[in-house]
Amino acid sequence: MSDKTSQFSKIFSASYQQEKVNHEPDSSTEVQLNSPEKTMPFSDQIGNYQRNKGIPSKSFKDSKVYIVGSGIAGMSAAYYFIKDGQIPGENIIFLDQAHIDGGSLDGAGNAQDGFIIRGGREMDMTYENLWDMFQDIPAVELPEPYSVLDEYRLINDNDPNYSKARLIHNQGQIKDFSKFGLHKMDQLAIVKLLMKKKEDLDDLTIQDYFSESFLNSNFWTFWRTMFAFENWHSLLECKLYMHRFLHAIDGMKDFSCLVFPKYNQYDTFVTPLRKFLVEKGVKIQLDTLVKDLDMLINTDGKTVKGIITEQEGKEIEIPLEQNDFVIVTTSSMTEDTYYGTNNTAAVSGIEESTSGQSDGWKLWKNLAAKSTVFGKPEKFCSDIKKSCWESATLTCKPSAFVNKLKELSVNDPYSGKTATGGIITITDSNWLMSFTCNRQPHFPTQPNDVLVVWVYALFMDKEGNYIKKTMPQCTGNEILSELSYHLGIVDQLDNVIENTIVRSSFMPYITSMFMPRAKGDRPRVIPEGCTNLGLIGQFVETNNDIVFTMESSVRTARLAVYGLLNLNKQVPDINPLQYDIRHLLKAMQSLNDYHSFPGEGILRRVLKGTYYEHVLANNIEEKEDSESFFTEQFGKLQDWFKGL
């Protein structure tokens, strides 16, 4: 017990909760009843009460922490070791094989050679762990005492995000995107999927469950292009996404449910967080490959005794002392990225023989060989054709393309305000190509006459409509040609190419987290028996959260810190909006394109004139003929009760 809390020793010694905290409460299993034994908040009871500072059971001021991977998950772990674990920053060391920090949250380049961003992040207001951290990180441009969160709110509160051209076709014409277009049976299939237990969905794919009419609907076009789902991806992950974003379903048609940063993800998130950590004394050691962990595994547990690294071509083992900790980011979605230019393709073809052979996957594979508790990495890295896609970053001077972009944008892209409001998807593209222009400038150093646009495609194995090649086989200029064709400006292609720099990125594992999986394929954050090792990132198991988000990275980091230090603090489960009757009703209305659903007329009559009248949105149709009989009978019943 710390001397700082000795005055509470009587309470601690009498408490059965002390050092027995469930650091990851599960809202999908908890019956939320108050009782004398229930001293902590319910599993998904978010709010300021959860902002307490954790009290370590002992001092860790001499502990060293080695964090493998300097992406957002690793940086978040460092933040929580300092904030809640009270470990000095100078005791925390990052080890990363890359030559730059930030992991998959990248953003680099210049206007002369072209900017590059391999991907972007669609942000949600319910990312409780992300905002918990960034409300403490000093802002990028605002002065003290403002935070990154303050800056984010200032931008998005005053510049609403939405799209006026979410879908286009017929060479640049805006397509009606006002409806999901789901048949009744497909709506029912979604409801049934939400009701299914997670353990019943092991190794199932999306196309195993949903019908062709669902897979051809506007809803699935919105969903798959927004989140990068393929039909062969995990049905379980799709289900978790539906729970996670149930509150946002009605805003997915026009992206009004999203909030975006002012700049790219590296300058918005990595730069201020790295600065905060470095000022605390944290060390970032790059160009250091972690090959394996030397572990002692016996009846007492699994303890890391050393970290086997490769530095400047030499194998060097870093020994660990008692009370030291290791945090490992299990692989990376942007591992083995290949790059192309205007005149070169990123890759000549998809080479399956290299699947999972890179250094980033070997560490996880070496861990998995030691014990089944470390999961099965081969489930995620063995089929590049099903986990890859390609993106391209366009650095644009004024051209015919920029003029067309202005037509499709909510505001003039040069205004600094919301431009396309998210991706624009070309529905009749063989590649299923999408592109977006976020707020400009997208980089702090970007000249005023330059726009940065991001392009990606899901259907990698198809020939283009105009360029008869797959996208990975295309040079940057050929990708521009295919895009210009779909925008109806191919007759001005020379002008577009002359004024556009293309930097393409082929990522073999970018959606590998979505590959079908079963229980045990992904390790827990603190695998069973581990005493000083935590696993973080996109390839570890949490109770209810999803992958492919910054939020899940921060969540896994926070769980690792709280669990390893056994802090008297919990990480709340995902935001409980999926249980809110208002959002359930709203989702039902939205999925049915705001036509009346069965029983809605009766529900409106019950709620009319009551405190709860507002929970249903106004329908396009006030009622349907199929309900008229029931509504009439209910009205008679009401009159009869009034008579009594």
XYZ file of C-alpha atoms in Angstrom:
644
model
C 0.000 0.000 0.000
C 1.338 3.412 -0.950
C 2.271 5.823 1.838
C 0.175 8.405 -0.012
C -3.000 6.455 0.789
C -2.101 5.115 4.219
C -4.911 7.086 5.839
C -7.346 4.866 3.913
C -5.695 1.629 5.010
C -8.600 0.584 7.239
C -11.034 0.862 4.346
C -8.680 -0.953 1.971
C -7.956 -3.792 4.385
C -11.671 -4.388 4.987
C -12.629 -4.251 1.309
C -13.191 -7.448 -0.653
C -12.926 -5.328 -3.829
C -9.329 -4.271 -3.218
C -7.027 -5.747 -5.890
C -9.938 -7.773 -7.347
C -11.179 -5.245 -9.876
C -12.640 -6.508 -13.154
C -10.774 -4.154 -15.472
C -12.909 -5.045 -18.510
C -16.564 -5.268 -17.472
C -18.855 -6.738 -20.141
C -22.219 -5.109 -20.829
C -23.311 -8.031 -23.007
C -23.381 -10.323 -19.950
C -23.955 -8.027 -16.969
C -27.388 -7.826 -15.333
C -27.461 -4.229 -14.205
C -28.830 -4.438 -10.688
C -27.774 -2.325 -7.740
C -26.661 -4.206 -4.655
C -24.305 -3.710 -1.684
C -21.678 -5.707 -3.583
C -21.917 -3.417 -6.615
C -19.503 -0.637 -5.676
C -18.233 0.275 -9.134
C -20.199 1.703 -12.067
C -22.110 -0.576 -14.383
C -20.076 -1.961 -17.279
C -21.000 0.756 -19.781
C -21.793 3.568 -17.343
C -19.608 6.233 -18.910
C -18.989 9.735 -17.580
C -16.826 11.791 -15.276
C -17.130 9.309 -12.399
C -14.832 7.092 -14.482
C -12.192 9.826 -14.635
C -10.760 8.965 -11.216
C -7.001 8.471 -10.977
C -6.005 4.860 -10.480
C -4.097 4.057 -7.297
C -1.330 1.486 -7.840
C -1.142 -1.276 -5.246
C 2.578 -0.539 -4.935
C 5.130 1.876 -6.315
C 6.316 1.270 -9.869
C 8.718 4.210 -9.960
C 11.648 1.894 -10.729
C 9.788 -0.241 -13.291
C 10.807 -0.065 -16.922
C 8.235 -0.389 -19.684
C 9.180 -1.554 -23.193
C 6.545 -0.846 -25.835
C 6.903 -2.653 -29.166
C 5.354 -0.464 -31.864
C 4.954 3.317 -31.744
C 1.472 3.539 -33.260
C -1.521 5.048 -31.498
C -1.980 1.893 -29.357
C 1.600 1.987 -28.087
C 1.529 5.734 -27.474
C -1.750 5.363 -25.575
C -0.178 2.695 -23.365
C 2.663 5.085 -22.530
C 0.145 7.817 -21.694
C -1.808 5.591 -19.278
C 1.334 4.161 -17.648
C 2.266 7.754 -16.817
C -1.206 9.067 -15.935
C -2.717 6.173 -13.988
C 0.291 3.953 -13.300
C 2.415 6.880 -12.099
C 5.453 5.395 -13.841
C 8.047 8.068 -14.734
C 8.156 8.850 -18.436
C 11.912 8.329 -18.600
C 11.309 4.662 -17.685
C 9.268 4.057 -20.855
C 11.046 2.995 -24.059
C 9.497 2.460 -27.500
C 11.031 -0.139 -29.826
C 9.921 0.141 -33.458
C 11.257 -1.422 -36.655
C 10.085 1.596 -38.694
C 12.150 4.704 -39.317
C 9.301 6.961 -38.171
C 6.782 6.749 -35.349
C 2.997 6.768 -35.667
C 2.341 3.276 -37.034
C -0.622 3.296 -39.423
C -1.522 6.895 -38.554
C 0.662 8.432 -41.203
C 0.869 11.563 -43.276
C 3.966 12.775 -45.079
C 5.335 14.391 -48.212
C 5.298 17.830 -49.762
C 3.728 19.725 -52.629
C 6.730 19.197 -54.930
C 6.984 15.392 -54.613
C 3.400 14.712 -53.583
C 1.771 14.174 -50.205
C 0.839 10.680 -49.068
C -1.718 9.246 -46.659
C -2.321 5.504 -46.776
C -5.739 5.857 -45.170
C -8.016 8.057 -43.115
C -10.114 7.761 -39.988
C -13.870 8.283 -39.774
C -14.357 9.507 -36.230
C -17.297 9.103 -33.882
C -18.348 11.171 -30.873
C -18.665 8.015 -28.725
C -14.965 7.094 -28.761
C -14.785 7.442 -24.989
C -11.226 6.157 -24.542
C -9.796 8.248 -27.364
C -11.385 11.440 -26.087
C -10.491 10.532 -22.485
C -6.851 10.712 -23.514
C -6.950 13.619 -25.945
C -8.759 15.919 -23.542
C -5.419 15.960 -21.676
C -3.101 16.391 -24.677
C -2.268 20.042 -25.498
C -3.805 21.352 -28.727
C -1.874 21.581 -31.983
C -2.676 25.233 -32.734
C -4.762 26.631 -29.873
C -2.789 28.072 -26.922
C -2.809 26.690 -23.379
C -4.913 25.461 -21.686
C -6.738 24.052 -24.734
C -6.508 20.383 -25.701
C -6.707 18.335 -28.898
C -10.317 17.553 -27.959
C -11.093 21.265 -27.549
C -9.650 21.943 -30.986
C -11.593 19.054 -32.496
C -14.872 20.289 -31.004
C -14.240 23.872 -32.113
C -13.904 22.723 -35.721
C -16.755 20.226 -35.877
C -19.259 22.183 -33.793
C -18.965 25.071 -36.227
C -18.463 23.268 -39.530
C -20.985 20.418 -39.842
C -19.952 17.399 -41.862
C -22.238 15.979 -44.538
C -22.155 14.877 -48.163
C -24.220 16.035 -51.098
C -22.789 13.420 -53.473
C -22.352 10.228 -51.439
C -22.985 8.081 -54.530
C -22.286 8.909 -58.174
C -22.643 6.989 -61.436
C -23.004 7.513 -65.189
C -19.721 9.394 -65.462
C -20.098 11.890 -62.663
C -23.841 12.177 -62.116
C -25.044 12.231 -58.502
C -27.126 9.152 -57.711
C -30.072 9.178 -55.318
C -28.682 8.122 -51.931
C -31.657 9.049 -49.771
C -32.758 5.447 -49.166
C -31.174 2.237 -47.897
C -33.403 0.181 -50.190
C -33.593 -2.841 -47.889
C -36.302 -5.442 -48.441
C -38.349 -6.422 -45.406
C -36.579 -9.797 -45.166
C -33.184 -8.062 -45.222
C -34.248 -5.720 -42.441
C -35.346 -8.762 -40.473
C -31.978 -10.419 -41.159
C -30.214 -7.424 -39.563
C -32.454 -7.631 -36.501
C -31.822 -11.380 -36.209
C -28.076 -10.831 -36.504
C -28.174 -8.298 -33.678
C -29.985 -10.874 -31.547
C -27.521 -13.703 -32.237
C -24.906 -14.671 -29.660
C -21.332 -13.900 -30.626
C -20.167 -17.461 -30.036
C -22.615 -18.740 -32.661
C -20.855 -16.816 -35.447
C -17.385 -18.377 -35.381
C -15.711 -18.480 -38.817
C -18.881 -17.392 -40.658
C -18.635 -14.862 -43.469
C -21.027 -12.055 -44.360
C -22.067 -13.814 -47.572
C -22.763 -16.995 -45.578
C -25.586 -15.141 -43.842
C -26.984 -12.305 -45.952
C -29.006 -12.673 -49.162
C -28.073 -11.343 -52.594
C -30.716 -8.617 -52.287
C -28.983 -7.351 -49.120
C -25.545 -7.479 -50.747
C -26.896 -5.472 -53.704
C -28.659 -2.836 -51.589
C -27.682 0.791 -51.084
C -27.295 -0.011 -47.401
C -24.497 -2.486 -48.072
C -22.834 -0.078 -50.517
C -22.820 2.604 -47.825
C -21.634 0.174 -45.161
C -18.933 -1.697 -47.066
C -17.339 1.393 -48.590
C -17.440 3.325 -45.320
C -15.866 0.546 -43.259
C -14.055 -1.458 -46.025
C -15.954 -4.715 -45.545
C -15.828 -7.408 -48.209
C -18.487 -10.094 -48.605
C -16.026 -12.756 -47.427
C -15.153 -10.946 -44.213
C -16.200 -11.905 -40.690
C -19.929 -11.916 -39.951
C -19.073 -11.563 -36.259
C -17.131 -8.352 -36.884
C -19.997 -7.032 -39.021
C -22.394 -7.732 -36.148
C -20.147 -5.916 -33.662
C -20.005 -2.926 -36.023
C -23.806 -2.821 -36.161
C -23.988 -2.728 -32.368
C -21.188 -0.165 -32.124
C -22.717 2.248 -34.649
C -26.415 1.569 -34.199
C -26.852 5.163 -33.024
C -25.267 6.443 -36.264
C -27.085 4.326 -38.861
C -29.453 7.122 -39.901
C -26.480 9.422 -40.629
C -24.546 6.961 -42.766
C -26.312 7.946 -45.964
C -24.904 11.485 -45.917
C -22.111 11.112 -43.299
C -23.772 13.604 -40.970
C -22.950 11.148 -38.160
C -19.189 11.700 -38.529
C -16.660 14.224 -37.261
C -13.337 14.847 -39.001
C -10.124 16.604 -37.927
C -8.700 19.747 -39.449
C -5.512 18.069 -40.644
C -4.363 14.549 -41.505
C -4.249 11.899 -38.781
C -0.483 12.181 -38.177
C -0.438 15.933 -37.603
C -3.738 15.856 -35.691
C -3.061 12.978 -33.301
C 0.474 11.580 -33.438
C 2.386 14.870 -33.390
C 0.786 16.332 -30.212
C 0.727 12.977 -28.378
C 4.384 12.256 -29.206
C 5.351 15.769 -28.053
C 3.503 15.226 -24.762
C 5.244 11.876 -24.168
C 8.717 13.089 -25.122
C 8.356 16.059 -22.767
C 7.590 13.508 -20.038
C 10.897 11.788 -20.804
C 9.636 8.885 -22.945
C 12.270 7.478 -25.338
C 11.435 6.420 -28.909
C 13.970 3.988 -30.387
C 13.364 3.462 -34.108
C 14.978 1.067 -36.630
C 14.832 -1.642 -33.974
C 13.227 -4.938 -34.923
C 11.786 -7.041 -32.101
C 12.069 -10.644 -33.289
C 10.944 -12.617 -30.240
C 10.428 -12.582 -26.497
C 12.468 -14.793 -24.173
C 9.770 -16.196 -21.891
C 9.759 -18.361 -18.805
C 6.640 -20.516 -18.933
C 5.870 -22.738 -15.944
C 3.120 -23.438 -13.424
C 3.561 -19.925 -11.995
C 2.650 -18.293 -15.291
C 4.254 -16.768 -18.367
C 6.911 -14.136 -17.706
C 9.012 -12.237 -20.231
C 12.674 -12.397 -19.230
C 14.173 -10.681 -22.261
C 13.400 -8.944 -25.560
C 15.300 -10.289 -28.578
C 15.970 -7.458 -31.026
C 17.891 -6.811 -34.193
C 19.719 -3.496 -34.263
C 22.055 -2.473 -37.111
C 22.240 -6.073 -38.261
C 23.167 -7.458 -34.840
C 21.015 -9.535 -32.485
C 20.764 -7.835 -29.110
C 18.755 -9.106 -26.137
C 17.316 -6.593 -23.682
C 17.036 -8.192 -20.219
C 14.028 -7.487 -17.997
C 14.119 -7.050 -14.257
C 11.390 -7.848 -11.762
C 8.476 -5.397 -12.068
C 9.412 -4.466 -15.651
C 6.696 -4.704 -18.312
C 6.444 -5.404 -22.036
C 3.662 -4.156 -24.311
C 3.513 -5.654 -27.802
C 1.530 -4.407 -30.793
C 0.612 -7.646 -32.562
C 1.431 -6.937 -36.208
C 0.143 -4.023 -38.272
C -2.556 -3.517 -40.882
C -0.134 -1.457 -42.990
C 2.685 -4.024 -42.842
C 4.581 -4.517 -46.134
C 3.113 -1.484 -47.922
C 4.270 -1.080 -51.534
C 4.364 2.350 -53.169
C 3.839 3.646 -56.690
C 4.075 6.961 -58.524
C 2.522 8.617 -61.562
C 4.619 6.422 -63.829
C 5.070 3.243 -61.791
C 2.645 0.732 -60.330
C 2.835 -0.120 -56.639
C 3.065 -3.856 -57.435
C 3.040 -5.933 -60.584
C 0.639 -8.449 -59.075
C -0.573 -9.983 -55.821
C 1.999 -12.507 -54.604
C 0.407 -15.024 -52.234
C 3.678 -16.826 -51.434
C 4.788 -13.915 -49.250
C 1.675 -13.968 -47.053
C 2.572 -13.482 -43.395
C 6.328 -13.806 -43.968
C 7.347 -10.254 -43.062
C 9.065 -9.273 -39.826
C 5.904 -7.625 -38.467
C 4.060 -10.945 -38.432
C 6.959 -13.099 -37.209
C 6.917 -11.750 -33.654
C 3.263 -12.705 -33.208
C 3.913 -16.072 -34.872
C 6.824 -16.730 -32.510
C 4.614 -15.926 -29.537
C 1.825 -18.168 -30.846
C 4.311 -21.048 -31.112
C 4.921 -20.801 -27.365
C 1.282 -21.163 -26.243
C -2.259 -21.281 -27.619
C -3.163 -18.275 -25.442
C -1.360 -16.071 -27.983
C -3.872 -16.848 -30.740
C -3.567 -17.933 -34.349
C -1.961 -15.220 -36.498
C -2.192 -17.394 -39.618
C -5.981 -16.867 -39.610
C -5.346 -13.208 -40.477
C -2.230 -13.110 -42.672
C -2.498 -16.143 -44.953
C -4.666 -14.843 -47.778
C -3.499 -11.509 -49.179
C -6.120 -11.530 -51.932
C -8.824 -11.289 -49.284
C -7.148 -8.723 -47.034
C -5.640 -6.183 -49.452
C -6.641 -3.015 -51.151
C -4.909 -0.037 -52.668
C -5.186 3.669 -52.025
C -3.766 6.694 -53.813
C -3.079 10.233 -52.637
C -3.557 12.979 -55.208
C -1.712 16.266 -54.814
C -3.756 18.540 -57.055
C -3.116 21.888 -58.677
C -6.136 23.582 -60.346
C -7.392 21.357 -63.172
C -10.512 19.862 -64.730
C -10.523 17.374 -61.851
C -10.552 20.158 -59.260
C -13.411 21.865 -61.104
C -15.424 18.630 -61.021
C -14.556 18.192 -57.345
C -16.050 21.603 -56.606
C -19.362 20.482 -58.149
C -19.498 17.474 -55.828
C -18.437 19.282 -52.647
C -20.599 20.864 -49.957
C -18.285 23.895 -49.784
C -15.535 25.191 -52.042
C -12.553 22.905 -51.227
C -10.307 25.966 -50.910
C -12.536 27.478 -48.184
C -11.058 25.443 -45.319
C -14.497 24.037 -44.550
C -16.018 20.603 -45.114
C -15.499 19.645 -48.772
C -16.886 16.282 -49.922
C -17.886 15.413 -46.343
C -16.474 11.885 -46.623
C -15.961 9.430 -49.440
C -17.838 9.670 -52.723
C -18.425 6.161 -54.086
C -18.679 5.411 -57.802
C -21.320 2.689 -57.848
C -20.777 1.570 -61.460
C -17.006 1.346 -61.067
C -15.641 -2.175 -61.594
C -13.118 -1.397 -58.865
C -15.818 0.099 -56.599
C -13.682 3.216 -56.407
C -14.228 5.925 -53.782
C -12.512 9.262 -53.218
C -12.634 12.063 -50.671
C -11.436 15.602 -50.151
C -11.315 16.460 -46.454
C -10.936 19.939 -45.037
C -8.062 21.757 -46.723
C -5.241 22.301 -46.166
C -4.847 18.648 -45.162
C -1.214 19.286 -44.156
C -0.016 22.357 -42.232
C 2.667 23.017 -44.882
C 0.314 22.670 -47.858
C 0.315 25.634 -50.301
C -2.930 27.540 -50.785
C -3.372 26.469 -54.404
C -2.955 22.735 -53.677
C -5.622 20.209 -52.711
C -4.958 16.734 -51.271
C -7.456 14.034 -52.289
C -7.539 10.403 -51.188
C -8.719 7.538 -53.441
C -9.246 3.852 -52.725
C -10.915 0.804 -54.261
C -12.331 -2.410 -52.788
C -12.507 -4.707 -55.824
C -8.823 -5.294 -56.436
C -9.120 -8.251 -58.805
C -11.343 -6.562 -61.420
C -10.308 -4.827 -64.616
C -11.152 -1.151 -64.734
C -13.972 0.154 -66.924
C -11.605 2.402 -68.879
C -8.160 0.989 -68.069
C -8.327 -2.735 -68.660
C -6.109 -3.639 -65.725
C -6.538 -4.367 -62.036
C -5.786 -1.357 -59.847
C -2.508 -2.774 -58.397
C -1.196 -3.149 -61.962
C -1.899 0.509 -62.747
C 0.473 3.430 -62.632
C -0.702 6.578 -60.917
C -1.583 8.153 -64.255
C -3.682 5.112 -65.151
C -5.532 5.376 -61.825
C -6.154 9.051 -62.675
C -7.435 8.000 -66.085
C -9.919 5.536 -64.566
C -11.110 8.174 -62.086
C -11.428 10.832 -64.793
C -13.478 8.452 -66.929
C -15.959 7.926 -64.097
C -16.162 11.682 -63.519
C -16.927 12.389 -67.172
C -13.749 14.397 -67.751
C -11.622 11.849 -69.614
C -11.570 14.209 -72.601
C -9.535 16.577 -70.376
C -7.217 13.841 -69.082
C -4.000 15.547 -70.224
C -4.900 18.589 -68.134
C -5.651 16.392 -65.080
C -2.403 14.393 -65.350
C -0.325 17.531 -65.898
C -1.600 19.055 -62.644
C -1.819 15.993 -60.392
C 0.901 14.100 -58.499
C -0.110 10.532 -57.587
C 1.402 8.476 -54.760
C -0.191 5.027 -54.566
C -0.036 2.516 -51.685
C -0.736 -1.202 -51.987
C -1.417 -2.694 -48.531
C -1.553 -6.514 -48.383
C -3.030 -6.700 -44.862
C -5.126 -3.551 -44.592
C -8.348 -5.457 -43.789
C -6.748 -8.589 -42.332
C -8.424 -7.793 -38.992
C -11.769 -8.501 -40.711
C -10.881 -12.041 -41.783
C -13.279 -14.725 -40.448
C -12.287 -15.826 -36.976
C -13.346 -17.981 -34.051
C -12.933 -17.712 -30.312
C -9.274 -18.000 -29.393
C -7.931 -16.862 -32.764
C -7.117 -13.473 -31.282
C -5.355 -13.318 -27.892
C -6.744 -11.390 -24.969
C -5.049 -8.129 -24.033
C -3.399 -9.901 -21.114
C -3.216 -13.542 -22.208
C -3.946 -16.138 -19.560
C -1.052 -16.560 -17.137
C 0.989 -13.581 -18.364
C 2.537 -11.633 -15.500
C 4.305 -8.765 -17.278
C 3.121 -8.879 -20.894
C 0.232 -7.045 -22.555
C -0.861 -7.275 -26.203
C -2.452 -4.279 -27.913
C -3.685 -3.032 -31.268
C -6.062 -4.394 -33.893
C -5.421 -8.118 -33.483
C -6.408 -8.692 -29.849
C -9.738 -9.654 -28.328
C -11.998 -7.306 -26.389
C -15.491 -8.002 -25.137
C -17.604 -5.877 -27.466
C -15.485 -3.316 -29.283
C -14.614 -3.423 -32.973
C -11.360 -3.268 -34.925
C -10.054 -0.759 -37.500
C -10.594 2.258 -35.230
C -8.338 4.453 -33.139
C -10.754 3.871 -30.278
C -10.073 0.134 -30.179
C -6.312 0.786 -30.158
C -6.620 3.117 -27.168
C -8.984 0.688 -25.414
C -6.544 -2.215 -25.681
C -3.701 -0.028 -24.385
C -5.740 1.119 -21.414
C -6.796 -2.455 -20.605
C -3.166 -3.576 -20.697
C -2.031 -0.874 -18.281
C -4.889 -1.295 -15.797
C -4.611 -5.080 -15.837
C -0.835 -5.366 -15.508
C -0.687 -2.805 -12.697
C -3.935 -4.121 -11.172
C -5.264 -0.602 -10.716
C -8.507 0.063 -8.863
C -9.998 1.357 -12.088
C -12.064 -0.063 -14.944
C -12.202 0.572 -18.677
C -15.899 1.126 -19.447
C -17.491 -1.010 -22.154
C -18.619 0.626 -25.406
C -21.099 3.473 -25.235
C -24.507 1.972 -24.283
C -26.553 3.653 -27.031
C -27.350 0.233 -28.518
C -29.619 -0.333 -25.503
C -31.346 3.058 -25.768
C -34.959 2.642 -26.963
C -34.726 5.946 -28.834
C -31.845 4.740 -30.978
C -33.400 1.318 -31.453
C -36.593 2.932 -32.767
C -34.626 5.393 -34.880
C -32.610 2.562 -36.406
C -35.790 0.635 -37.172
C -37.286 3.650 -38.907
C -34.083 4.396 -40.796
C -33.586 0.823 -42.040
C -37.177 0.933 -43.350
C -36.487 4.266 -45.108
C -38.932 5.980 -42.759
C -41.952 4.066 -43.957
C -44.179 2.817 -41.173
C -43.030 -0.366 -39.507
C -45.511 -2.921 -38.079
C -47.084 -1.605 -34.914
C -45.837 1.943 -35.368
C -49.310 3.440 -35.650
C -50.321 1.916 -32.309
C -47.084 3.067 -30.696
C -47.671 6.625 -31.898
C -51.175 6.595 -30.432
C -49.831 5.357 -27.083
C -47.094 7.990 -26.953
C -49.109 10.914 -28.301
C -49.414 13.673 -25.736
C -46.977 11.990 -23.339
C -43.473 12.836 -22.163
C -42.110 10.223 -24.588
C -43.880 11.494 -27.704
C -40.620 12.766 -29.208
C -38.804 9.404 -29.412
C -40.216 8.632 -32.883
C -39.182 10.700 -35.885
C -41.903 12.033 -38.151
C -42.557 9.520 -40.914
C -42.879 10.162 -44.615
C -46.095 8.219 -44.312
C -48.215 8.902 -41.283
C -49.625 5.376 -41.380
C -50.090 2.431 -43.660
C -53.314 0.768 -44.680
C -52.172 -2.506 -43.128
C -52.267 -0.876 -39.727
C -55.506 1.026 -40.084
C -57.702 -1.755 -38.690
C -55.540 -2.210 -35.597
C -55.289 1.528 -35.065
C -59.074 1.859 -35.332
C -59.655 -0.918 -32.807
C -57.115 0.575 -30.435
C -58.890 3.921 -30.674
C -62.201 2.269 -29.745
C -60.505 0.601 -26.788
C -59.162 3.946 -25.627
C -62.636 5.500 -25.848
C -64.051 2.616 -23.840
C -61.482 3.161 -21.080
C -62.247 6.876 -21.047
C -65.907 6.012 -20.612
C -65.095 3.940 -17.544
